[in-house]
Tab-separated table of C-alpha atoms and ligand atoms in Angstrom:
chain	number	residue	atom	x	y	z
A	1	MET	CA	4.846	25.654	-12.567
A	2	PRO	CA	1.102	24.648	-12.508
A	3	GLN	CA	-0.362	24.481	-9.138
A	4	SER	CA	-3.432	22.272	-9.700
A	5	LEU	CA	-2.059	19.450	-7.382
A	6	ALA	CA	-0.422	21.783	-4.818
A	7	THR	CA	-2.254	20.464	-1.824
A	8	ARG	CA	-2.172	22.324	1.538
A	9	TYR	CA	-0.369	19.552	3.234
A	10	PRO	CA	2.532	17.385	1.741
A	11	LEU	CA	1.833	13.913	0.336
A	12	VAL	CA	3.604	11.238	2.090
A	13	LEU	CA	3.754	7.835	0.054
A	14	VAL	CA	4.016	4.633	2.206
A	15	PRO	CA	5.129	1.327	0.456
A	16	GLY	CA	3.721	-2.121	1.126
A	17	MET	CA	5.445	-5.298	2.197
A	18	LEU	CA	8.999	-5.613	0.628
A	19	GLY	CA	8.423	-2.002	-0.307
A	20	PHE	CA	11.164	0.431	-1.249
A	21	VAL	CA	11.753	4.064	-2.499
A	22	ARG	CA	13.894	3.077	-5.419
A	23	LEU	CA	16.089	-0.047	-6.466
A	24	GLY	CA	18.829	1.226	-8.465
A	25	PHE	CA	16.806	2.966	-11.507
A	26	PHE	CA	13.580	1.388	-10.499
A	27	PRO	CA	11.102	3.633	-8.329
A	28	TYR	CA	8.342	1.870	-6.436
A	29	TRP	CA	5.753	4.697	-7.411
A	30	TYR	CA	6.925	4.611	-11.172
A	31	GLY	CA	5.793	7.796	-12.671
A	32	ILE	CA	3.506	8.707	-9.780
A	33	VAL	CA	5.915	10.985	-8.024
A	34	PRO	CA	6.874	13.174	-11.005
A	35	ALA	CA	3.316	13.543	-12.162
A	36	LEU	CA	2.369	14.774	-8.585
A	37	ARG	CA	5.249	16.955	-8.459
A	38	ALA	CA	4.553	18.492	-11.957
A	39	GLY	CA	1.263	19.659	-10.667
A	40	GLY	CA	3.047	21.483	-7.852
A	41	ALA	CA	2.347	18.873	-5.084
A	42	GLN	CA	5.051	18.306	-2.265
A	43	VAL	CA	5.672	14.716	-2.291
A	44	PHE	CA	7.861	12.449	-0.086
A	45	ALA	CA	8.193	8.876	-0.807
A	46	VAL	CA	9.343	7.266	2.425
A	47	GLN	CA	10.854	3.811	3.464
A	48	VAL	CA	9.756	1.682	6.430
A	49	ALA	CA	10.797	-1.748	7.207
A	50	PRO	CA	10.021	-4.105	4.213
A	51	LEU	CA	9.257	-6.957	6.575
A	52	ASP	CA	7.665	-6.203	9.807
A	53	ALA	CA	4.574	-5.557	11.673
A	54	SER	CA	2.170	-2.667	10.748
A	55	GLU	CA	2.638	-1.231	14.153
A	56	VAL	CA	6.412	-1.349	13.839
A	57	ARG	CA	6.341	0.239	10.501
A	58	GLY	CA	3.742	2.820	11.770
A	59	GLU	CA	6.274	3.956	14.477
A	60	GLN	CA	8.823	4.408	11.706
A	61	LEU	CA	6.410	6.223	9.706
A	62	LEU	CA	5.622	8.506	12.623
A	63	ALA	CA	9.242	9.395	12.810
A	64	HIS	CA	9.263	10.547	9.027
A	65	ILE	CA	6.161	12.606	9.531
A	66	GLU	CA	8.063	14.276	12.454
A	67	GLN	CA	10.964	15.011	10.140
A	68	ILE	CA	8.682	16.182	7.379
A	69	ARG	CA	6.743	18.450	9.617
A	70	GLU	CA	10.138	20.073	10.759
A	71	GLU	CA	11.464	20.198	7.184
A	72	THR	CA	8.400	21.775	5.440
A	73	GLY	CA	6.894	23.695	8.359
A	74	ALA	CA	3.652	21.965	7.595
A	75	ASP	CA	1.344	21.043	10.599
A	76	LYS	CA	0.064	17.890	9.015
A	77	VAL	CA	0.619	15.459	6.126
A	78	ASN	CA	-1.597	13.470	3.712
A	79	LEU	CA	-0.694	9.715	3.898
A	80	ILE	CA	-1.152	7.558	0.883
A	81	GLY	CA	-0.254	3.840	1.487
A	82	HIS	CA	-0.142	0.955	-0.905
A	83	SER	CA	-0.976	-2.553	0.460
A	84	GLN	CA	0.593	-2.928	3.936
A	85	GLY	CA	1.474	0.717	3.689
A	86	SER	CA	-2.365	1.407	4.104
A	87	LEU	CA	-2.284	-0.303	7.704
A	88	THR	CA	1.022	1.418	8.411
A	89	ALA	CA	-0.703	4.907	7.703
A	90	ARG	CA	-3.827	3.936	9.582
A	91	TYR	CA	-1.464	3.048	12.719
A	92	ALA	CA	0.100	6.622	12.448
A	93	ALA	CA	-3.114	8.336	11.984
A	94	ALA	CA	-4.585	6.552	15.009
A	95	LYS	CA	-1.658	7.465	17.283
A	96	ARG	CA	-1.178	11.046	16.000
A	97	PRO	CA	-4.316	12.301	14.418
A	98	GLU	CA	-3.272	15.922	14.934
A	99	TRP	CA	-0.386	15.094	12.468
A	100	VAL	CA	-2.353	13.556	9.747
A	101	ALA	CA	-4.804	15.318	7.604
A	102	SER	CA	-5.842	12.127	5.552
A	103	VAL	CA	-5.195	8.500	5.102
A	104	THR	CA	-5.576	7.027	1.584
A	105	SER	CA	-5.548	3.195	1.251
A	106	VAL	CA	-4.531	2.065	-2.249
A	107	ALA	CA	-5.304	-1.839	-2.586
A	108	GLY	CA	-4.805	-1.958	1.290
A	109	PRO	CA	-5.710	-5.341	3.009
A	110	ASN	CA	-8.046	-3.418	5.438
A	111	HIS	CA	-9.736	-6.618	6.339
A	112	GLY	CA	-6.674	-8.962	5.519
A	113	SER	CA	-5.512	-10.907	2.390
A	114	GLU	CA	-6.836	-14.207	1.477
A	115	LEU	CA	-3.440	-14.787	-0.102
A	116	ALA	CA	-1.808	-14.336	3.407
A	117	ASP	CA	-4.438	-16.777	4.848
A	118	HIS	CA	-3.667	-19.334	2.143
A	119	ILE	CA	0.046	-19.125	2.887
A	120	HIS	CA	-0.592	-19.406	6.548
A	121	LEU	CA	-2.606	-22.599	6.076
A	122	HIS	CA	-0.505	-24.300	3.476
A	123	TYR	CA	2.895	-22.991	4.280
A	124	PRO	CA	3.247	-23.177	8.059
A	125	ILE	CA	6.372	-21.365	9.379
A	126	ASP	CA	7.624	-24.536	11.170
A	127	GLY	CA	7.134	-26.769	8.235
A	128	VAL	CA	9.630	-27.471	5.316
A	129	LYS	CA	7.880	-25.463	2.833
A	130	GLY	CA	7.337	-22.509	5.242
A	131	ARG	CA	10.971	-22.688	6.248
A	132	LEU	CA	11.990	-22.549	2.519
A	133	MET	CA	9.590	-19.565	1.908
A	134	SER	CA	10.919	-17.658	4.843
A	135	ALA	CA	14.511	-18.211	3.710
A	136	LEU	CA	13.607	-16.909	0.257
A	137	PHE	CA	11.806	-13.821	1.737
A	138	HIS	CA	14.807	-13.031	3.740
A	139	VAL	CA	17.178	-13.193	0.787
A	140	VAL	CA	15.074	-10.962	-1.265
A	141	ALA	CA	14.562	-8.500	1.500
A	142	TRP	CA	18.344	-8.447	1.922
A	143	VAL	CA	19.183	-8.067	-1.818
A	144	MET	CA	16.396	-5.274	-1.882
A	145	GLY	CA	17.977	-3.650	0.916
A	146	VAL	CA	21.496	-3.760	-0.669
A	147	LEU	CA	19.850	-2.177	-4.067
A	148	GLU	CA	17.837	0.340	-2.321
A	149	THR	CA	19.548	3.726	-2.815
A	150	GLY	CA	16.733	6.022	-1.823
A	151	TYR	CA	17.204	5.396	1.738
A	152	ARG	CA	20.445	6.156	3.577
A	153	GLY	CA	19.475	5.620	7.327
A	154	PRO	CA	20.127	2.701	9.436
A	155	ARG	CA	18.967	-0.784	7.835
A	156	PHE	CA	15.956	-2.476	9.200
A	157	LYS	CA	15.642	-5.751	10.771
A	158	ALA	CA	13.553	-8.400	9.078
A	159	ASP	CA	10.698	-10.129	10.743
A	160	LEU	CA	8.876	-12.262	8.340
A	161	GLN	CA	6.323	-13.858	10.831
A	162	ALA	CA	5.439	-10.300	12.214
A	163	SER	CA	4.972	-9.178	8.588
A	164	HIS	CA	2.993	-12.124	7.528
A	165	HIS	CA	0.781	-12.024	10.809
A	166	SER	CA	-0.072	-8.313	9.958
A	167	LEU	CA	-1.625	-9.344	6.549
A	168	THR	CA	-3.862	-12.408	7.572
A	169	SER	CA	-7.584	-11.926	8.132
A	170	ALA	CA	-7.095	-12.954	11.679
A	171	GLY	CA	-4.094	-10.651	12.252
A	172	VAL	CA	-5.811	-7.675	10.666
A	173	ALA	CA	-8.906	-8.438	12.637
A	174	LEU	CA	-6.769	-7.859	15.900
A	175	PHE	CA	-5.488	-4.797	14.416
A	176	ASN	CA	-8.823	-3.411	13.464
A	177	ARG	CA	-9.960	-3.760	16.973
A	178	GLN	CA	-7.414	-1.278	18.165
A	179	TYR	CA	-7.411	1.008	15.075
A	180	PRO	CA	-10.838	1.043	13.712
A	181	GLN	CA	-10.704	4.351	12.306
A	182	GLY	CA	-12.413	4.642	8.801
A	183	LEU	CA	-13.555	1.105	8.569
A	184	PRO	CA	-16.946	0.370	7.127
A	185	ASP	CA	-19.540	-1.262	9.674
A	186	THR	CA	-20.748	-3.654	6.948
A	187	TRP	CA	-18.861	-5.993	4.664
A	188	GLY	CA	-18.533	-4.068	1.254
A	189	GLY	CA	-19.834	-0.985	2.800
A	190	GLN	CA	-18.056	2.509	2.970
A	191	GLY	CA	-16.405	3.761	6.225
A	192	ALA	CA	-16.790	7.273	7.949
A	193	ALA	CA	-15.299	9.922	5.585
A	194	GLU	CA	-13.747	11.726	8.676
A	195	VAL	CA	-12.751	10.486	12.024
A	196	ASN	CA	-10.823	12.539	14.701
A	197	GLY	CA	-10.232	15.297	12.030
A	198	VAL	CA	-8.553	12.751	9.715
A	199	ARG	CA	-10.080	12.078	6.365
A	200	TYR	CA	-10.200	8.491	5.149
A	201	TYR	CA	-10.249	7.277	1.578
A	202	SER	CA	-9.499	4.063	-0.581
A	203	TRP	CA	-9.425	2.701	-3.936
A	204	SER	CA	-8.559	-0.862	-5.366
A	205	GLY	CA	-8.631	-2.951	-8.347
A	206	THR	CA	-9.620	-6.294	-9.690
A	207	LEU	CA	-8.120	-8.801	-12.179
A	208	GLN	CA	-10.425	-8.547	-15.369
A	209	PRO	CA	-9.671	-11.125	-17.941
A	210	GLY	CA	-8.981	-9.678	-21.332
A	211	ILE	CA	-8.053	-6.275	-19.753
A	212	THR	CA	-5.596	-6.608	-16.760
A	213	ASP	CA	-3.728	-9.664	-18.375
A	214	ARG	CA	-3.454	-7.895	-21.846
A	215	GLY	CA	-1.754	-4.765	-23.212
A	216	ARG	CA	1.731	-4.148	-21.800
A	217	ASN	CA	0.984	-6.446	-18.819
A	218	LEU	CA	1.468	-9.434	-21.383
A	219	PHE	CA	5.175	-9.220	-20.524
A	220	ASP	CA	4.861	-8.594	-16.885
A	221	GLY	CA	5.771	-11.200	-14.280
A	222	THR	CA	4.163	-9.544	-11.596
A	223	ASN	CA	0.634	-9.885	-13.482
A	224	ARG	CA	1.257	-13.488	-14.073
A	225	SER	CA	1.916	-13.901	-10.122
A	226	CYS	CA	-1.232	-12.084	-9.321
A	227	ARG	CA	-3.241	-14.358	-11.552
A	228	LEU	CA	-1.722	-17.392	-9.908
A	229	PHE	CA	-2.262	-15.835	-6.348
A	230	ALA	CA	-5.874	-15.032	-7.192
A	231	ARG	CA	-6.592	-18.808	-7.256
A	232	SER	CA	-6.096	-18.894	-3.537
A	233	PHE	CA	-9.219	-16.599	-3.130
A	234	VAL	CA	-12.244	-18.053	-1.666
A	235	ARG	CA	-14.624	-15.352	-0.069
A	236	GLU	CA	-13.884	-12.994	-2.809
A	237	LYS	CA	-13.203	-15.415	-5.527
A	238	GLY	CA	-12.879	-13.580	-8.898
A	239	GLN	CA	-13.119	-10.226	-7.152
A	240	CYS	CA	-9.528	-9.716	-6.210
A	241	ASP	CA	-6.493	-7.890	-7.521
A	242	GLY	CA	-4.317	-11.096	-6.924
A	243	MET	CA	-3.390	-10.142	-3.383
A	244	VAL	CA	-6.309	-8.199	-1.837
A	245	GLY	CA	-10.084	-8.820	-2.202
A	246	ARG	CA	-12.265	-5.933	-3.521
A	247	TYR	CA	-14.400	-5.436	-0.428
A	248	SER	CA	-11.309	-6.241	1.879
A	249	SER	CA	-9.841	-2.987	0.716
A	250	HIS	CA	-12.643	-0.621	1.705
A	251	LEU	CA	-11.765	2.221	4.037
A	252	GLY	CA	-13.528	5.600	4.515
A	253	LEU	CA	-14.876	7.222	1.205
A	254	VAL	CA	-14.406	4.285	-1.418
A	255	ILE	CA	-13.400	5.976	-4.543
A	256	GLY	CA	-13.436	2.859	-6.527
A	257	ASP	CA	-12.896	-0.781	-6.018
A	258	ASP	CA	-12.780	-2.390	-9.498
A	259	PHE	CA	-10.361	-0.482	-11.439
A	260	PRO	CA	-8.823	-2.869	-13.996
A	261	LEU	CA	-5.537	-2.977	-12.069
A	262	ASP	CA	-3.591	-5.882	-10.472
A	263	HIS	CA	-2.064	-5.432	-7.209
A	264	PHE	CA	1.159	-4.012	-8.697
A	265	ASP	CA	-0.490	-2.099	-11.730
A	266	ILE	CA	-2.185	0.182	-8.985
A	267	VAL	CA	1.294	1.654	-8.315
A	268	ASN	CA	2.168	1.348	-12.008
A	269	GLN	CA	4.445	-1.569	-11.787
A	270	SER	CA	6.316	-3.078	-13.177
A	271	MET	CA	7.804	0.262	-14.827
A	272	GLY	CA	4.532	1.100	-16.206
A	273	LEU	CA	3.469	-2.271	-17.612
A	274	VAL	CA	-0.200	-2.349	-17.043
A	275	GLY	CA	-3.218	-3.791	-18.457
A	276	LYS	CA	-5.024	-2.478	-21.596
A	277	GLY	CA	-6.240	1.136	-21.097
A	278	ALA	CA	-5.411	1.314	-17.480
A	279	GLU	CA	-4.256	4.613	-15.886
A	280	PRO	CA	-2.988	4.198	-12.493
A	281	ILE	CA	-1.312	7.491	-12.476
A	282	ARG	CA	-4.403	9.384	-13.332
A	283	LEU	CA	-6.004	7.923	-10.128
A	284	PHE	CA	-3.231	9.672	-8.182
A	285	VAL	CA	-3.362	12.935	-9.910
A	286	GLU	CA	-7.274	13.048	-9.428
A	287	HIS	CA	-6.909	12.104	-5.769
A	288	ALA	CA	-4.338	15.162	-5.264
A	289	GLN	CA	-6.979	17.222	-6.915
A	290	ARG	CA	-9.655	15.763	-4.705
A	291	LEU	CA	-7.377	16.454	-1.480
A	292	LYS	CA	-6.834	19.922	-2.667
A	293	ALA	CA	-10.493	20.571	-3.187
A	294	ALA	CA	-11.114	19.437	0.319
A	295	GLY	CA	-8.645	21.983	1.598
A	296	VAL	CA	-6.016	19.455	2.925
B	301	LIG	CA1	1.815	-4.669	-14.206
Protein backbone atom coordinates (compact mmCIF):
# COMPACT_ATOMS: atom_id res chain seq x y z
CA MET A 1 0.00 0.00 0.00
CA PRO A 2 1.38 3.46 -0.86
CA GLN A 3 2.24 5.56 2.19
CA SER A 4 2.33 9.04 0.61
CA LEU A 5 -0.60 10.18 2.80
CA ALA A 6 0.37 8.28 5.94
CA THR A 7 0.33 11.22 8.34
CA ARG A 8 1.89 10.81 11.76
CA TYR A 9 -1.48 11.36 13.48
CA PRO A 10 -4.93 10.10 12.39
CA LEU A 11 -7.19 12.40 10.36
CA VAL A 12 -10.56 13.09 11.99
CA LEU A 13 -13.26 14.49 9.69
CA VAL A 14 -15.94 16.60 11.38
CA PRO A 15 -19.18 17.37 9.48
CA GLY A 16 -21.16 20.62 9.45
CA MET A 17 -24.71 21.49 10.39
CA LEU A 18 -27.11 18.64 9.53
CA GLY A 19 -23.97 16.58 8.96
CA PHE A 20 -23.67 12.84 8.95
CA VAL A 21 -21.20 10.07 8.25
CA ARG A 22 -23.30 8.08 5.82
CA LEU A 23 -26.98 8.19 4.90
CA GLY A 24 -27.70 4.76 3.47
CA PHE A 25 -25.23 4.47 0.59
CA PHE A 26 -24.55 8.18 0.62
CA PRO A 27 -21.38 9.24 2.44
CA TYR A 28 -20.86 12.85 3.57
CA TRP A 29 -17.19 12.92 2.51
CA TYR A 30 -17.95 11.44 -0.91
CA GLY A 31 -14.82 9.83 -2.35
CA ILE A 32 -12.61 11.69 0.13
CA VAL A 33 -12.23 9.03 2.82
CA PRO A 34 -11.30 6.26 0.32
CA ALA A 35 -8.83 8.56 -1.47
CA LEU A 36 -7.07 9.40 1.82
CA ARG A 37 -7.04 5.77 2.96
CA ALA A 38 -5.65 4.64 -0.41
CA GLY A 39 -2.63 6.81 0.33
CA GLY A 40 -2.11 5.16 3.70
CA ALA A 41 -3.81 7.73 5.95
CA GLN A 42 -5.72 6.63 9.04
CA VAL A 43 -9.11 8.34 8.68
CA PHE A 44 -12.05 8.64 11.06
CA ALA A 45 -15.28 10.31 9.88
CA VAL A 46 -17.12 11.08 13.10
CA GLN A 47 -20.67 12.16 13.90
CA VAL A 48 -21.63 15.01 16.19
CA ALA A 49 -25.08 16.53 16.84
CA PRO A 50 -26.51 17.68 13.48
CA LEU A 51 -28.31 20.63 15.10
CA ASP A 52 -26.63 22.10 18.15
CA ALA A 53 -24.19 24.71 19.41
CA SER A 54 -20.52 24.46 18.37
CA GLU A 55 -19.58 24.06 22.06
CA VAL A 56 -21.95 21.08 22.49
CA ARG A 57 -20.69 19.49 19.29
CA GLY A 58 -17.12 20.26 20.41
CA GLU A 59 -17.59 18.31 23.64
CA GLN A 60 -18.92 15.38 21.59
CA LEU A 61 -15.87 15.66 19.33
CA LEU A 62 -13.57 15.56 22.37
CA ALA A 63 -15.21 12.26 23.38
CA HIS A 64 -14.51 10.89 19.88
CA ILE A 65 -10.88 12.05 20.09
CA GLU A 66 -10.48 10.35 23.45
CA GLN A 67 -11.77 7.11 21.94
CA ILE A 68 -9.58 7.41 18.81
CA ARG A 69 -6.50 8.04 20.97
CA GLU A 70 -7.26 4.88 22.91
CA GLU A 71 -8.02 2.84 19.81
CA THR A 72 -4.96 3.89 17.80
CA GLY A 73 -2.44 4.68 20.52
CA ALA A 74 -1.83 8.06 18.85
CA ASP A 75 -1.22 11.00 21.23
CA LYS A 76 -2.92 13.50 18.94
CA VAL A 77 -5.22 13.82 15.94
CA ASN A 78 -5.49 16.12 12.93
CA LEU A 79 -8.97 17.66 12.84
CA ILE A 80 -10.54 18.61 9.50
CA GLY A 81 -13.93 20.30 9.82
CA HIS A 82 -16.39 21.27 7.10
CA SER A 83 -18.61 24.31 7.71
CA GLN A 84 -19.76 24.27 11.37
CA GLY A 85 -17.36 21.33 11.77
CA SER A 86 -14.60 23.94 11.66
CA LEU A 87 -15.97 25.76 14.72
CA THR A 88 -16.48 22.38 16.38
CA ALA A 89 -12.84 21.47 15.76
CA ARG A 90 -11.63 24.89 16.95
CA TYR A 91 -13.48 24.40 20.23
CA ALA A 92 -11.91 20.96 20.77
CA ALA A 93 -8.42 22.31 20.00
CA ALA A 94 -8.89 25.25 22.37
CA LYS A 95 -9.98 22.94 25.20
CA ARG A 96 -7.43 20.14 24.71
CA PRO A 97 -4.55 21.48 22.57
CA GLU A 98 -2.39 18.57 23.74
CA TRP A 99 -4.71 16.18 21.88
CA VAL A 100 -4.77 18.12 18.60
CA ALA A 101 -1.90 18.41 16.11
CA SER A 102 -3.81 20.54 13.62
CA VAL A 103 -7.17 22.12 12.84
CA THR A 104 -8.19 22.55 9.22
CA SER A 105 -11.24 24.60 8.33
CA VAL A 106 -12.92 23.69 5.03
CA ALA A 107 -15.47 26.39 4.11
CA GLY A 108 -15.83 27.20 7.81
CA PRO A 109 -17.88 30.24 8.87
CA ASN A 110 -15.05 31.40 11.13
CA HIS A 111 -16.51 34.92 11.20
CA GLY A 112 -20.14 33.88 10.76
CA SER A 113 -22.39 33.21 7.80
CA GLU A 114 -24.28 36.01 6.10
CA LEU A 115 -26.91 33.43 5.16
CA ALA A 116 -27.49 32.73 8.86
CA ASP A 117 -27.71 36.51 9.48
CA HIS A 118 -30.29 36.83 6.70
CA ILE A 119 -32.40 34.00 8.14
CA HIS A 120 -32.11 35.49 11.62
CA LEU A 121 -33.38 38.84 10.32
CA HIS A 122 -36.13 37.63 7.98
CA TYR A 123 -37.28 34.40 9.64
CA PRO A 124 -37.38 35.21 13.39
CA ILE A 125 -37.93 32.05 15.41
CA ASP A 126 -41.10 33.45 17.08
CA GLY A 127 -42.72 34.35 13.73
CA VAL A 128 -44.79 32.10 11.44
CA LYS A 129 -42.05 31.72 8.82
CA GLY A 130 -39.50 31.01 11.52
CA ARG A 131 -41.70 28.36 13.14
CA LEU A 132 -42.31 26.69 9.78
CA MET A 133 -38.60 26.66 9.04
CA SER A 134 -37.84 25.27 12.50
CA ALA A 135 -40.40 22.47 12.01
CA LEU A 136 -38.89 21.65 8.62
CA PHE A 137 -35.35 21.49 10.04
CA HIS A 138 -36.48 19.22 12.85
CA VAL A 139 -38.18 16.85 10.38
CA VAL A 140 -35.08 16.82 8.16
CA ALA A 141 -32.84 16.17 11.18
CA TRP A 142 -35.13 13.36 12.33
CA VAL A 143 -35.24 11.69 8.89
CA MET A 144 -31.47 12.01 8.57
CA GLY A 145 -31.06 10.52 12.04
CA VAL A 146 -33.13 7.52 10.95
CA LEU A 147 -31.18 7.11 7.70
CA GLU A 148 -27.83 7.51 9.38
CA THR A 149 -26.20 4.11 9.58
CA GLY A 150 -22.61 5.03 10.26
CA TYR A 151 -23.33 5.95 13.86
CA ARG A 152 -24.74 3.46 16.35
CA GLY A 153 -24.46 5.37 19.62
CA PRO A 154 -27.16 7.36 21.38
CA ARG A 155 -29.19 9.77 19.25
CA PHE A 156 -28.67 13.48 19.64
CA LYS A 157 -31.19 16.04 20.76
CA ALA A 158 -31.84 18.80 18.20
CA ASP A 159 -31.48 22.45 19.20
CA LEU A 160 -32.06 24.52 16.09
CA GLN A 161 -31.83 27.84 17.90
CA ALA A 162 -28.44 27.01 19.41
CA SER A 163 -27.26 25.68 16.06
CA HIS A 164 -28.43 28.80 14.25
CA HIS A 165 -26.93 31.15 16.84
CA SER A 166 -23.61 29.32 16.41
CA LEU A 167 -23.52 30.39 12.76
CA THR A 168 -24.62 34.05 12.75
CA SER A 169 -21.98 36.79 12.68
CA ALA A 170 -23.00 37.88 16.20
CA GLY A 171 -22.95 34.32 17.54
CA VAL A 172 -19.57 33.52 16.00
CA ALA A 173 -18.15 36.84 17.28
CA LEU A 174 -19.00 35.70 20.84
CA PHE A 175 -17.47 32.28 20.13
CA ASN A 176 -14.33 33.92 18.68
CA ARG A 177 -13.82 35.99 21.82
CA GLN A 178 -13.47 32.78 23.82
CA TYR A 179 -11.67 30.70 21.20
CA PRO A 180 -9.59 33.06 19.04
CA GLN A 181 -6.84 30.56 18.15
CA GLY A 182 -5.77 30.86 14.51
CA LEU A 183 -8.04 33.79 13.62
CA PRO A 184 -6.56 36.55 11.43
CA ASP A 185 -6.11 39.98 13.07
CA THR A 186 -7.36 41.78 10.00
CA TRP A 187 -10.34 41.10 7.75
CA GLY A 188 -9.13 39.01 4.82
CA GLY A 189 -5.74 38.36 6.41
CA GLN A 190 -4.20 35.09 7.51
CA GLY A 191 -4.03 33.80 11.06
CA ALA A 192 -1.14 32.39 13.06
CA ALA A 193 0.08 29.13 11.55
CA GLU A 194 0.50 27.63 15.01
CA VAL A 195 -1.02 28.37 18.44
CA ASN A 196 -0.38 26.32 21.60
CA GLY A 197 1.31 23.66 19.48
CA VAL A 198 -1.73 23.31 17.19
CA ARG A 199 -1.36 24.13 13.49
CA TYR A 200 -4.22 26.02 11.82
CA TYR A 201 -5.17 25.87 8.12
CA SER A 202 -8.15 26.80 5.98
CA TRP A 203 -9.49 26.66 2.46
CA SER A 204 -12.77 27.63 0.84
CA GLY A 205 -14.42 28.30 -2.50
CA THR A 206 -16.59 30.83 -4.29
CA LEU A 207 -19.43 30.61 -6.78
CA GLN A 208 -18.01 31.33 -10.21
CA PRO A 209 -20.58 31.76 -12.98
CA GLY A 210 -19.91 29.47 -15.93
CA ILE A 211 -17.71 27.20 -13.82
CA THR A 212 -19.39 26.28 -10.52
CA ASP A 213 -22.85 26.24 -12.14
CA ARG A 214 -21.77 24.09 -15.07
CA GLY A 215 -20.39 20.60 -15.58
CA ARG A 216 -22.04 17.95 -13.44
CA ASN A 217 -23.40 20.63 -11.11
CA LEU A 218 -26.04 21.35 -13.76
CA PHE A 219 -28.06 18.50 -12.26
CA ASP A 220 -27.29 19.28 -8.62
CA GLY A 221 -29.97 20.74 -6.34
CA THR A 222 -27.45 21.84 -3.71
CA ASN A 223 -25.69 24.04 -6.28
CA ARG A 224 -29.02 25.69 -7.17
CA SER A 225 -29.63 26.27 -3.45
CA CYS A 226 -26.20 27.85 -3.05
CA ARG A 227 -26.85 30.22 -5.95
CA LEU A 228 -30.14 31.22 -4.34
CA PHE A 229 -28.58 31.58 -0.86
CA ALA A 230 -25.76 33.75 -2.29
CA ARG A 231 -28.32 36.49 -2.96
CA SER A 232 -28.57 37.10 0.80
CA PHE A 233 -24.91 38.20 0.99
CA VAL A 234 -24.12 41.90 1.38
CA ARG A 235 -20.62 42.30 2.85
CA GLU A 236 -19.17 39.54 0.68
CA LYS A 237 -21.54 39.90 -2.25
CA GLY A 238 -20.29 37.84 -5.20
CA GLN A 239 -17.49 36.45 -3.00
CA CYS A 240 -19.12 33.49 -1.27
CA ASP A 241 -19.79 29.81 -1.77
CA GLY A 242 -23.51 30.26 -1.16
CA MET A 243 -23.32 29.83 2.60
CA VAL A 244 -19.94 31.22 3.74
CA GLY A 245 -18.06 34.29 2.55
CA ARG A 246 -14.54 34.05 1.22
CA TYR A 247 -12.87 36.13 3.94
CA SER A 248 -15.17 34.82 6.67
CA SER A 249 -13.62 31.39 6.10
CA HIS A 250 -10.05 32.49 6.87
CA LEU A 251 -8.24 30.65 9.67
CA GLY A 252 -4.53 30.09 10.20
CA LEU A 253 -2.58 29.48 7.00
CA VAL A 254 -4.99 30.15 4.12
CA ILE A 255 -4.36 27.51 1.47
CA GLY A 256 -6.86 29.13 -0.89
CA ASP A 257 -10.18 30.97 -0.67
CA ASP A 258 -11.48 31.04 -4.24
CA PHE A 259 -11.46 27.48 -5.45
CA PRO A 260 -14.37 27.08 -7.92
CA LEU A 261 -16.43 25.08 -5.43
CA ASP A 262 -19.78 25.82 -3.80
CA HIS A 263 -20.41 25.03 -0.13
CA PHE A 264 -21.28 21.39 -0.93
CA ASP A 265 -18.86 20.85 -3.84
CA ILE A 266 -16.03 21.43 -1.39
CA VAL A 267 -16.81 18.04 0.21
CA ASN A 268 -17.61 16.59 -3.23
CA GLN A 269 -21.40 16.77 -2.82
CA SER A 270 -23.72 15.69 -4.04
CA MET A 271 -22.20 12.34 -5.05
CA GLY A 272 -19.32 13.95 -6.89
CA LEU A 273 -21.53 16.42 -8.78
CA VAL A 274 -19.25 19.45 -8.95
CA GLY A 275 -18.60 22.34 -11.32
CA LYS A 276 -16.47 22.30 -14.43
CA GLY A 277 -12.92 21.12 -13.77
CA ALA A 278 -13.26 21.26 -9.96
CA GLU A 279 -11.30 18.68 -7.98
CA PRO A 280 -12.35 18.77 -4.33
CA ILE A 281 -10.76 15.39 -3.53
CA ARG A 282 -7.38 16.60 -4.76
CA LEU A 283 -7.43 19.39 -2.13
CA PHE A 284 -7.82 16.81 0.65
CA VAL A 285 -5.09 14.58 -0.80
CA GLU A 286 -2.69 17.52 -1.13
CA HIS A 287 -3.53 18.59 2.40
CA ALA A 288 -2.71 15.15 3.79
CA GLN A 289 0.67 15.45 2.00
CA ARG A 290 1.09 18.89 3.56
CA LEU A 291 0.36 17.57 7.06
CA LYS A 292 2.70 14.64 6.53
CA ALA A 293 5.46 16.98 5.37
CA ALA A 294 4.88 19.12 8.49
CA GLY A 295 5.47 16.02 10.60
CA VAL A 296 1.93 15.81 11.96
CA1 LIG B 1 -22.29 20.00 -6.20
